[in-house]
Coordinates of C-alpha atoms in Angstrom, one line a residue:
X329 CA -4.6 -42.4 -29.0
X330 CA -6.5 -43.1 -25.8
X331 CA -3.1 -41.8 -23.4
X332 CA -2.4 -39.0 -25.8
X333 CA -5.7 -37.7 -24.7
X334 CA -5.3 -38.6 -21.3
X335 CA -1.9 -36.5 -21.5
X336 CA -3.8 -33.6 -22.8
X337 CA -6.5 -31.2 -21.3
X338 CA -7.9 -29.7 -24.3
X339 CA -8.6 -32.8 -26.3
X340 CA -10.4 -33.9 -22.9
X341 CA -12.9 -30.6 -22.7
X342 CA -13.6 -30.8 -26.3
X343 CA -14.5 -34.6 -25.8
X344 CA -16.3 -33.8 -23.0
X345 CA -18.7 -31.4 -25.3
X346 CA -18.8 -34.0 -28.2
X347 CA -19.9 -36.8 -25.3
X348 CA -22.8 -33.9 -23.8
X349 CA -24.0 -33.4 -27.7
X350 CA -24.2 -37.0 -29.0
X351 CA -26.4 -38.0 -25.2
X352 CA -28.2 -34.7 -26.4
X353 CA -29.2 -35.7 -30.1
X354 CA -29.3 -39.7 -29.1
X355 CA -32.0 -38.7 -26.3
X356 CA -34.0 -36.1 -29.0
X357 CA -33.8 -38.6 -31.5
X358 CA -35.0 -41.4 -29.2
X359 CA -38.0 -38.7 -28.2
X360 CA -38.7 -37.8 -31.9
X361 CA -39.1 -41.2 -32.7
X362 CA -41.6 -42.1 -29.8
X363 CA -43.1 -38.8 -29.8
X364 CA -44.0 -37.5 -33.7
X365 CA -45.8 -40.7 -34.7
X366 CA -48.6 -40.0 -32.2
X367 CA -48.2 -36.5 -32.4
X368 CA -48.7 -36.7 -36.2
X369 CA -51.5 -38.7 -36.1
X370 CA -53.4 -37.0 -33.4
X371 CA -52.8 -33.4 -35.5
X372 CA -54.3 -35.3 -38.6
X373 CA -57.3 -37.0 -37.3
X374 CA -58.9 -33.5 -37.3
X375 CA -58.7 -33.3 -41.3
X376 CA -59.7 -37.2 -41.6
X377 CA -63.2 -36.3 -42.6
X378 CA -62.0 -33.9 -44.9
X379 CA -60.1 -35.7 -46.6
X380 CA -61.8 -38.2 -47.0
X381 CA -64.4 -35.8 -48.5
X382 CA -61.9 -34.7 -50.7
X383 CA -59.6 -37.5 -51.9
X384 CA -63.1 -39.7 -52.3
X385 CA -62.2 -42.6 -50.2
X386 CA -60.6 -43.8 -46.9
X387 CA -57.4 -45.7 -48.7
X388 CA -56.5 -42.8 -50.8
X389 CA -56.3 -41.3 -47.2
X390 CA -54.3 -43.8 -46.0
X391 CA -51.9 -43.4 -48.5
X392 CA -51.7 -39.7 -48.6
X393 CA -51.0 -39.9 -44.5
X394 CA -48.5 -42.7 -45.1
X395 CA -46.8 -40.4 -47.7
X396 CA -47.2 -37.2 -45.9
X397 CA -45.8 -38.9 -42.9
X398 CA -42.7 -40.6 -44.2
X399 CA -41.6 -36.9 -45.6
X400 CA -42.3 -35.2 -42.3
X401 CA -39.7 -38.0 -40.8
X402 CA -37.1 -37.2 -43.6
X403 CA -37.3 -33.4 -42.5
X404 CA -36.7 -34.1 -39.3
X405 CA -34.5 -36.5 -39.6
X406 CA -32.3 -34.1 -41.6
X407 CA -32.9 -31.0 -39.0
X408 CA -32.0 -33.6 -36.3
X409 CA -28.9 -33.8 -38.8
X410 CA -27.6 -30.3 -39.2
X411 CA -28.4 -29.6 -35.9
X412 CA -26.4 -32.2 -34.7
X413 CA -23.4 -31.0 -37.1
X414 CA -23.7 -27.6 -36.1
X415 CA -23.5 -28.3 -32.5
X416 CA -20.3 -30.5 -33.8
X417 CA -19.1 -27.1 -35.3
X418 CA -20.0 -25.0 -32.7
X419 CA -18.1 -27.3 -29.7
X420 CA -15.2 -27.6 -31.6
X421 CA -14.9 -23.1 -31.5
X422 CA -16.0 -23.2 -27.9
X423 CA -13.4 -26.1 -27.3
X424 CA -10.7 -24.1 -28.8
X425 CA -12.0 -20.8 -26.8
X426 CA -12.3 -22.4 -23.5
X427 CA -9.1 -24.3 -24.0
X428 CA -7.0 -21.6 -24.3
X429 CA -8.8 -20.0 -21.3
X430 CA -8.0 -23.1 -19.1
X431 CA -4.8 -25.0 -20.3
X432 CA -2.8 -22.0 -21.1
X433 CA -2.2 -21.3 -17.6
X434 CA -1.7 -24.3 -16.7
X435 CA 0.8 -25.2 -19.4
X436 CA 2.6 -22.0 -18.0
X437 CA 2.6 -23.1 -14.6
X438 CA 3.5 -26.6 -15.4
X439 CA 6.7 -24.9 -17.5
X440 CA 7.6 -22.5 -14.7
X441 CA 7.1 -25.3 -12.3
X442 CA 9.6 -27.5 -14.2
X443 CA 12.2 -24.6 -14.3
X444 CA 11.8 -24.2 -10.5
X445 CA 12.4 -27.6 -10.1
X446 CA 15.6 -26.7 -11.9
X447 CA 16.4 -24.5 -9.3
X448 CA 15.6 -21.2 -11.0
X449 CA 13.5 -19.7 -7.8
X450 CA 12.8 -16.6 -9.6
X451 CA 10.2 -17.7 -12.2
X452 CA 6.8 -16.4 -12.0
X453 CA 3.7 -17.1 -13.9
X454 CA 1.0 -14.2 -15.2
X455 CA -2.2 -14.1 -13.2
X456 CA -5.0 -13.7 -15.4
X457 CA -7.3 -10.6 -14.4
X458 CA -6.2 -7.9 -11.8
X459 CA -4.9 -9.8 -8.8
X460 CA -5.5 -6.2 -6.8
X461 CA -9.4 -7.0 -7.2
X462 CA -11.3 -10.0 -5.2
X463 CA -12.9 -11.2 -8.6
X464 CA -10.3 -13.8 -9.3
X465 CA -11.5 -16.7 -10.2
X466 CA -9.9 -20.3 -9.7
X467 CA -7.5 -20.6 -12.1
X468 CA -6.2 -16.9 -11.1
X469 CA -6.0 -17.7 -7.5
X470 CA -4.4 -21.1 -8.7
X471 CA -1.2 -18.5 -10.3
X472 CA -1.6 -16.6 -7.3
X473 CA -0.6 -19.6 -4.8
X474 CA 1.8 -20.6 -7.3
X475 CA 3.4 -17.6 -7.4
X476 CA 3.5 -17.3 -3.6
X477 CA 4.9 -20.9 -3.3
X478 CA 7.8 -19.6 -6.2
X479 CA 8.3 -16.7 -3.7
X480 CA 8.8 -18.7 -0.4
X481 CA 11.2 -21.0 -2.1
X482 CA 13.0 -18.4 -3.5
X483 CA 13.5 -16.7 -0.1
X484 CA 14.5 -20.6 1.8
X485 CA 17.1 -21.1 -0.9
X486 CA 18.3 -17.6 -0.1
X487 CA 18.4 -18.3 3.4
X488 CA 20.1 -21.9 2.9
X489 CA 22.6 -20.1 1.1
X490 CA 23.0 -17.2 3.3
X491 CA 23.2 -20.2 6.1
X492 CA 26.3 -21.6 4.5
X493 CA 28.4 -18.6 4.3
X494 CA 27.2 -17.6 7.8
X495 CA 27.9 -21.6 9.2
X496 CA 31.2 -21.3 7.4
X497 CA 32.2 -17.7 8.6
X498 CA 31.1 -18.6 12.6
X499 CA 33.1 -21.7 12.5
X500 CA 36.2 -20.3 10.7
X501 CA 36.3 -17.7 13.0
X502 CA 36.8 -19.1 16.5
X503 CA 38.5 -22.7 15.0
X504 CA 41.2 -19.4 13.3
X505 CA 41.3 -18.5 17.1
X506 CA 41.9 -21.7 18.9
X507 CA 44.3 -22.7 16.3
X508 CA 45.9 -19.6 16.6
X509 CA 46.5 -19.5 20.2
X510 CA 47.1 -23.3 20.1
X511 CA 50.5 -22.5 17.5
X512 CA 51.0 -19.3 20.3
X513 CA 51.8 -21.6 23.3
X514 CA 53.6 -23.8 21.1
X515 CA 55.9 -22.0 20.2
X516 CA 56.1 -19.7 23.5
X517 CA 54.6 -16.8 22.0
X518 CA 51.5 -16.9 24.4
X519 CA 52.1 -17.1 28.3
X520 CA 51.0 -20.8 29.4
X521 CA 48.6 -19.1 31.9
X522 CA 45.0 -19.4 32.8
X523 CA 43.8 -16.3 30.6
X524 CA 45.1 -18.0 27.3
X525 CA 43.3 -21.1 28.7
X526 CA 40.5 -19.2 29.3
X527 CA 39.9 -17.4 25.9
X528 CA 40.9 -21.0 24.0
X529 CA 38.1 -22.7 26.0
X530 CA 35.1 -19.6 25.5
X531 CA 36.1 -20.0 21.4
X532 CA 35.6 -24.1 21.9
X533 CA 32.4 -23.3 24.4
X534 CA 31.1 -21.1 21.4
X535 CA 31.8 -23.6 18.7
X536 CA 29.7 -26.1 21.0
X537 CA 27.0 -23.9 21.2
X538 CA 26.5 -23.5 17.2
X539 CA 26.7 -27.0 16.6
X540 CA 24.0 -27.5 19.9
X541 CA 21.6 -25.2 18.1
X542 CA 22.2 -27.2 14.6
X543 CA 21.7 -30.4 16.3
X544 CA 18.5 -29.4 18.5
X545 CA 17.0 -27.6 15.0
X546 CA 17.3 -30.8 13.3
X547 CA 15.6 -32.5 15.7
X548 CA 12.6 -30.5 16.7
X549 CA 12.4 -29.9 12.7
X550 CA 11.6 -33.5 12.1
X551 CA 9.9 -34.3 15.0
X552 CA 12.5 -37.0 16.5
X553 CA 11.7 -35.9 20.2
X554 CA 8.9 -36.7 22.6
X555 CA 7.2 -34.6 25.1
X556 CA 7.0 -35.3 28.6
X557 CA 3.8 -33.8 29.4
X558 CA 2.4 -33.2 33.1
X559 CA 0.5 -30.2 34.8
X560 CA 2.4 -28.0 35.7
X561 CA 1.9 -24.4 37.4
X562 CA 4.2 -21.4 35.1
X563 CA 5.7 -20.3 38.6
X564 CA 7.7 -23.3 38.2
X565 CA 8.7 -23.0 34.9
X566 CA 9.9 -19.5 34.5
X567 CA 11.5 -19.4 38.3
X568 CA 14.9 -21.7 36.4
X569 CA 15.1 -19.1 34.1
X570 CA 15.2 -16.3 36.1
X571 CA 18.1 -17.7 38.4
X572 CA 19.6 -18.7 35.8
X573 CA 20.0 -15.6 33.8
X574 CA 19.4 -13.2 36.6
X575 CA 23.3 -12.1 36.8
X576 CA 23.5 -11.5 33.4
X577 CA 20.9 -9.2 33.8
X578 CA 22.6 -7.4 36.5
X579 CA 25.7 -7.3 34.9
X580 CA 24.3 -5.7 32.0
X581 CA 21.8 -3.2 34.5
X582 CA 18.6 -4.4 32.7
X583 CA 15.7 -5.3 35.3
X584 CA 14.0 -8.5 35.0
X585 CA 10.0 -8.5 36.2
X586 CA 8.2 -11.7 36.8
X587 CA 4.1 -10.3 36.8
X588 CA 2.1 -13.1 37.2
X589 CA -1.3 -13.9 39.1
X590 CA -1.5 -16.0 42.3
X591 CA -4.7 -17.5 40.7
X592 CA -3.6 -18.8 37.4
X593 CA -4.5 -22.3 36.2
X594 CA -1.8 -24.7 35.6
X595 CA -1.1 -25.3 32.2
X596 CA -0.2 -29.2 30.6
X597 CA 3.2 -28.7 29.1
X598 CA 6.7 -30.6 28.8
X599 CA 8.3 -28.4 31.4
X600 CA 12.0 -28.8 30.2
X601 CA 10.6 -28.1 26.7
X602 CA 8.8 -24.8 27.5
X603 CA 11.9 -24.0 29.8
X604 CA 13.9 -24.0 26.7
X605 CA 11.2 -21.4 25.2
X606 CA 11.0 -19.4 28.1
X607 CA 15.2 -19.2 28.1
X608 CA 15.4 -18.4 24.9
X609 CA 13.1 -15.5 24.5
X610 CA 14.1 -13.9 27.9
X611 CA 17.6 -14.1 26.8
X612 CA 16.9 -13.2 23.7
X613 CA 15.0 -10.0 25.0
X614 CA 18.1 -9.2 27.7
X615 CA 20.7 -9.3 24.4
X616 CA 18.3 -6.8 22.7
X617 CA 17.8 -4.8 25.5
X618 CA 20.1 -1.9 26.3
X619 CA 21.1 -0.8 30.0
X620 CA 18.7 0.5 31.8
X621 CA 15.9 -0.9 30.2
X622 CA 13.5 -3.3 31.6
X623 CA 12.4 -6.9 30.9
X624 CA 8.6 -8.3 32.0
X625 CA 7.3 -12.2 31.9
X626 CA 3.4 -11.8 32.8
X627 CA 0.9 -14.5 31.8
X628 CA -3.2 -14.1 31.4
X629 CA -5.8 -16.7 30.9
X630 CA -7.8 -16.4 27.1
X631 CA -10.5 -19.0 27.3
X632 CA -8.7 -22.4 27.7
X633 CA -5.1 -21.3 26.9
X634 CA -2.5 -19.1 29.1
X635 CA -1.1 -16.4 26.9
X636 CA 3.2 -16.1 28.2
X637 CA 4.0 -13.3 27.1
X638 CA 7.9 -11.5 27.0
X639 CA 8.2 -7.6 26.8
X640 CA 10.9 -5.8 26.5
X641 CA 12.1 -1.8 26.1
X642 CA 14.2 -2.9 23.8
X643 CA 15.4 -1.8 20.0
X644 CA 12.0 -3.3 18.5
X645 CA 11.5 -4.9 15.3
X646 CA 10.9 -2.9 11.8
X647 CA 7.5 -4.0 10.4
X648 CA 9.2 -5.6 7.5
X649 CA 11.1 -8.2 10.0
X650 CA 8.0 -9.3 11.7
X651 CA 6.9 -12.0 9.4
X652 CA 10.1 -14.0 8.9
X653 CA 11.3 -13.6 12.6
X654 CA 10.6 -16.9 13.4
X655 CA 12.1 -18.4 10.1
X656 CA 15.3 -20.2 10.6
X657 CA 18.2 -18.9 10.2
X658 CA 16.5 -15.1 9.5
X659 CA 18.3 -12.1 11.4
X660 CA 17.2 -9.0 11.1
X661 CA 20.9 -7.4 11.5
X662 CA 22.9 -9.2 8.8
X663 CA 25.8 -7.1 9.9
X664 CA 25.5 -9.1 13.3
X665 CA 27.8 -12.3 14.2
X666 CA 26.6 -15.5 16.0
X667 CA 28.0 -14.0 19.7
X668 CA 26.4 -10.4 19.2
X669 CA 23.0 -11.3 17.4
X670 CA 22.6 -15.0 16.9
X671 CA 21.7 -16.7 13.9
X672 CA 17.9 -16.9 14.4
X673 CA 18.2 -20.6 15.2
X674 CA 16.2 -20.2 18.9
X675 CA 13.6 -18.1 17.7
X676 CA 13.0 -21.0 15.2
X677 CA 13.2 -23.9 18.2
X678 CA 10.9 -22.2 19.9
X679 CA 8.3 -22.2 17.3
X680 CA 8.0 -25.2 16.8
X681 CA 8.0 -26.6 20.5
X682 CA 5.4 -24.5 21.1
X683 CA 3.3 -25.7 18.3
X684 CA 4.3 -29.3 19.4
X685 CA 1.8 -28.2 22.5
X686 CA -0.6 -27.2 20.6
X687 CA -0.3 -23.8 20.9
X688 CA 1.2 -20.8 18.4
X689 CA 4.1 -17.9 19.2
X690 CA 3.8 -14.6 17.7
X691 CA 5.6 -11.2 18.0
X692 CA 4.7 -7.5 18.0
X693 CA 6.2 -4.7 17.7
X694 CA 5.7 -0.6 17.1
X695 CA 8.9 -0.4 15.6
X696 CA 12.5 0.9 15.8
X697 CA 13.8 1.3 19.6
X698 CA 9.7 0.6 20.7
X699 CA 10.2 -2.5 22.2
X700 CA 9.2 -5.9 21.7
X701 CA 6.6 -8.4 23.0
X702 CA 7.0 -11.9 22.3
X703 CA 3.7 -14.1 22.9
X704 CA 3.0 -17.8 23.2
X705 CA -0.4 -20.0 24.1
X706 CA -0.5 -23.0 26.0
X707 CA -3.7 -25.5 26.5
X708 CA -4.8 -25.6 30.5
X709 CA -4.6 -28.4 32.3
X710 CA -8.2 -30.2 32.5
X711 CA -9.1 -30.0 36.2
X712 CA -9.4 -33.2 38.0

């Protein structure tokens, strides 16, 4: 009996009530008991006289208050009584009322919970009262989360799936190359010169590059790195990443601006780490970025952090994008392969090594062909 309550909300609440009600009548029964004798008495010692008067004698008094007393406890004793069973009565409707109020949600959620667990992401629970209002109470906010939660993991098992036909198409397609042009030289079809070489090692390169990205995600997803933090100045950090990619960006005629203030602090960062950020976003705004356009790393102190921030003239970011553009595997042009607009998978590293550091990445954009500006904090060094 005992775990079938336990099991069970309702049978707890209207327990609850019964517990509340029988302290309630134990404590006024307790009080009665101590209280009405002297009560009684006090009220009658003001007709003593006149009674006595009356009745002719001080023991017919006696008796009478004896008598008189005795029924007074009876009535009370049996208001005490139907008081008690009508607050019995009366928490067993309010029991039932507030029951239904509080389990049945629950219940539902519990149920919608179990078939989510069953993989069906598209279950969703009613939220009691008008979720457009701020006069939800806890049980409705409660649905609310629940709901959201049902969203999210709708969207990640989307996304896994989407990952597997995208994994599967990106690897098909340059392994379909490589074979191809491997079965071409074999049997003479394909000049054995360095241009066949060439194209058979870019597919392998690309191939290497997927599986790097699945590797590194993995890794910074679960934490299984360590930072190498020191003070560093930013100068130092972004000037790699400029060499590095500068003659891509002249290839492609986009300029690339470096704006940043001879008196800005150094910041305590893994430098390799935030490297890898830096690359990533700059390359990811010179992909983006058509020719002619222009490029711009600037940095600016906010209080203790240095705000890095990327800009672009870019093709921008529609206002529905913004929110998942950091979510892995999330591209805002499905249409786009691996080599012509990646599979999201950098935006996603970068995230999180910058929240290794402490610090958050965010984006903004107007819009369509309005640019893009992609921001990140990072904690200043303590000065020695």
């Amino acid at each position: 009996m005992l775990a079938y309550i336990r099991r069970h909300l309702g049978w707890k609440i209207f327990i609850s009530y019964l517990i509340v009600i029988l302290i309630a009548a134990i404590v006024l029964a307790t009080a009665a008991e101590f209280v009405i004798p002297r009560s009684f008495n006090r009220h009658l010692a003001a007709m003593g006289l006149m009674m006595v008067d009356v009745m002719g004698s001080s023991m017919m008094r006696m008796d009478l208050n004896a008598d008189l007393f005795s029924n007074f406890r009876t009535a009370v004793n049996e208001a005490l009584t139907i008081a008690a069973f009508a607050a019995v009565i009366s928490a067993i409707v309010v029991s039932i009322f507030v029951s239904r109020q509080v389990v049945t949600p629950v219940q539902e959620m519990m149920i919608a919970s179990q078939y989510i667990a069953a993989g069906h992401y598209d279950e969703r629970v009613q939220v009691p009262g008008d979720p457009s209002k701020d006069e939800l109470d806890e049980l409705s906010q409660l649905a609310v989360s629940f709901n959201q939660m049902a969203t999210k993991l709708e969207q990640i098992e989307s996304m896994r799936r989407r990952l597997i036909g995208d994994v599967s198409h990106e690897l098909r397609t340059p392994l379909t190359a490589i074979k191809g042009s491997m079965e071409g030289l074999m049997d003479g079809i394909l000049p054995q010169n360095d241009e066949t070489y060439m194209g058979i090692y870019q597919e392998a390169d690309r191939l290497q590059r997927l599986v790097n990205d699945l590797q590194e995600l993995s890794r910074v997803e679960a934490g299984a790195y360590q930072l190498n933090l020191s003070t560093v100045h930013l100068i130092k950090v972004i000037s790699p990443v400029v060499k590095r990619l500068e003659l891509q960006f002249e290839e492609k005629g986009v300029t690339l601006e470096v704006d940043l203030s001879d008196n800005l602090p150094s910041i305590k960062a893994d430098e390799d780490r935030i490297g890898q950020v830096l690359l990533n976003l700059v390359g990811n705004a010179l992909q983006y970025t058509p020719g002619g356009g222009k490029v711009v790393v600037s940095a600016t102190q906010y209080g203790k952090e240095l705000i890095v921030s990327v800009s672009d003239t870019g093709i921008g970011i529609s206002p529905e994008h913004v929110e998942d553009i950091f979510t892995r595997f999330y591209r805002v042009d499905k249409s786009r392969s691996r080599s012509g607009g990646g599979s999201g998978i950098g935006l996603t590293i970068a995230k999180y090594l910058v929240e290794a550091h402490g610090g958050k990445i965010w984006v903004e954009s107007a819009g369509p062909d309005l640019g893009t500006i992609f921001s990140f904090s990072l904690p200043i060094a303590d000065k020695i």
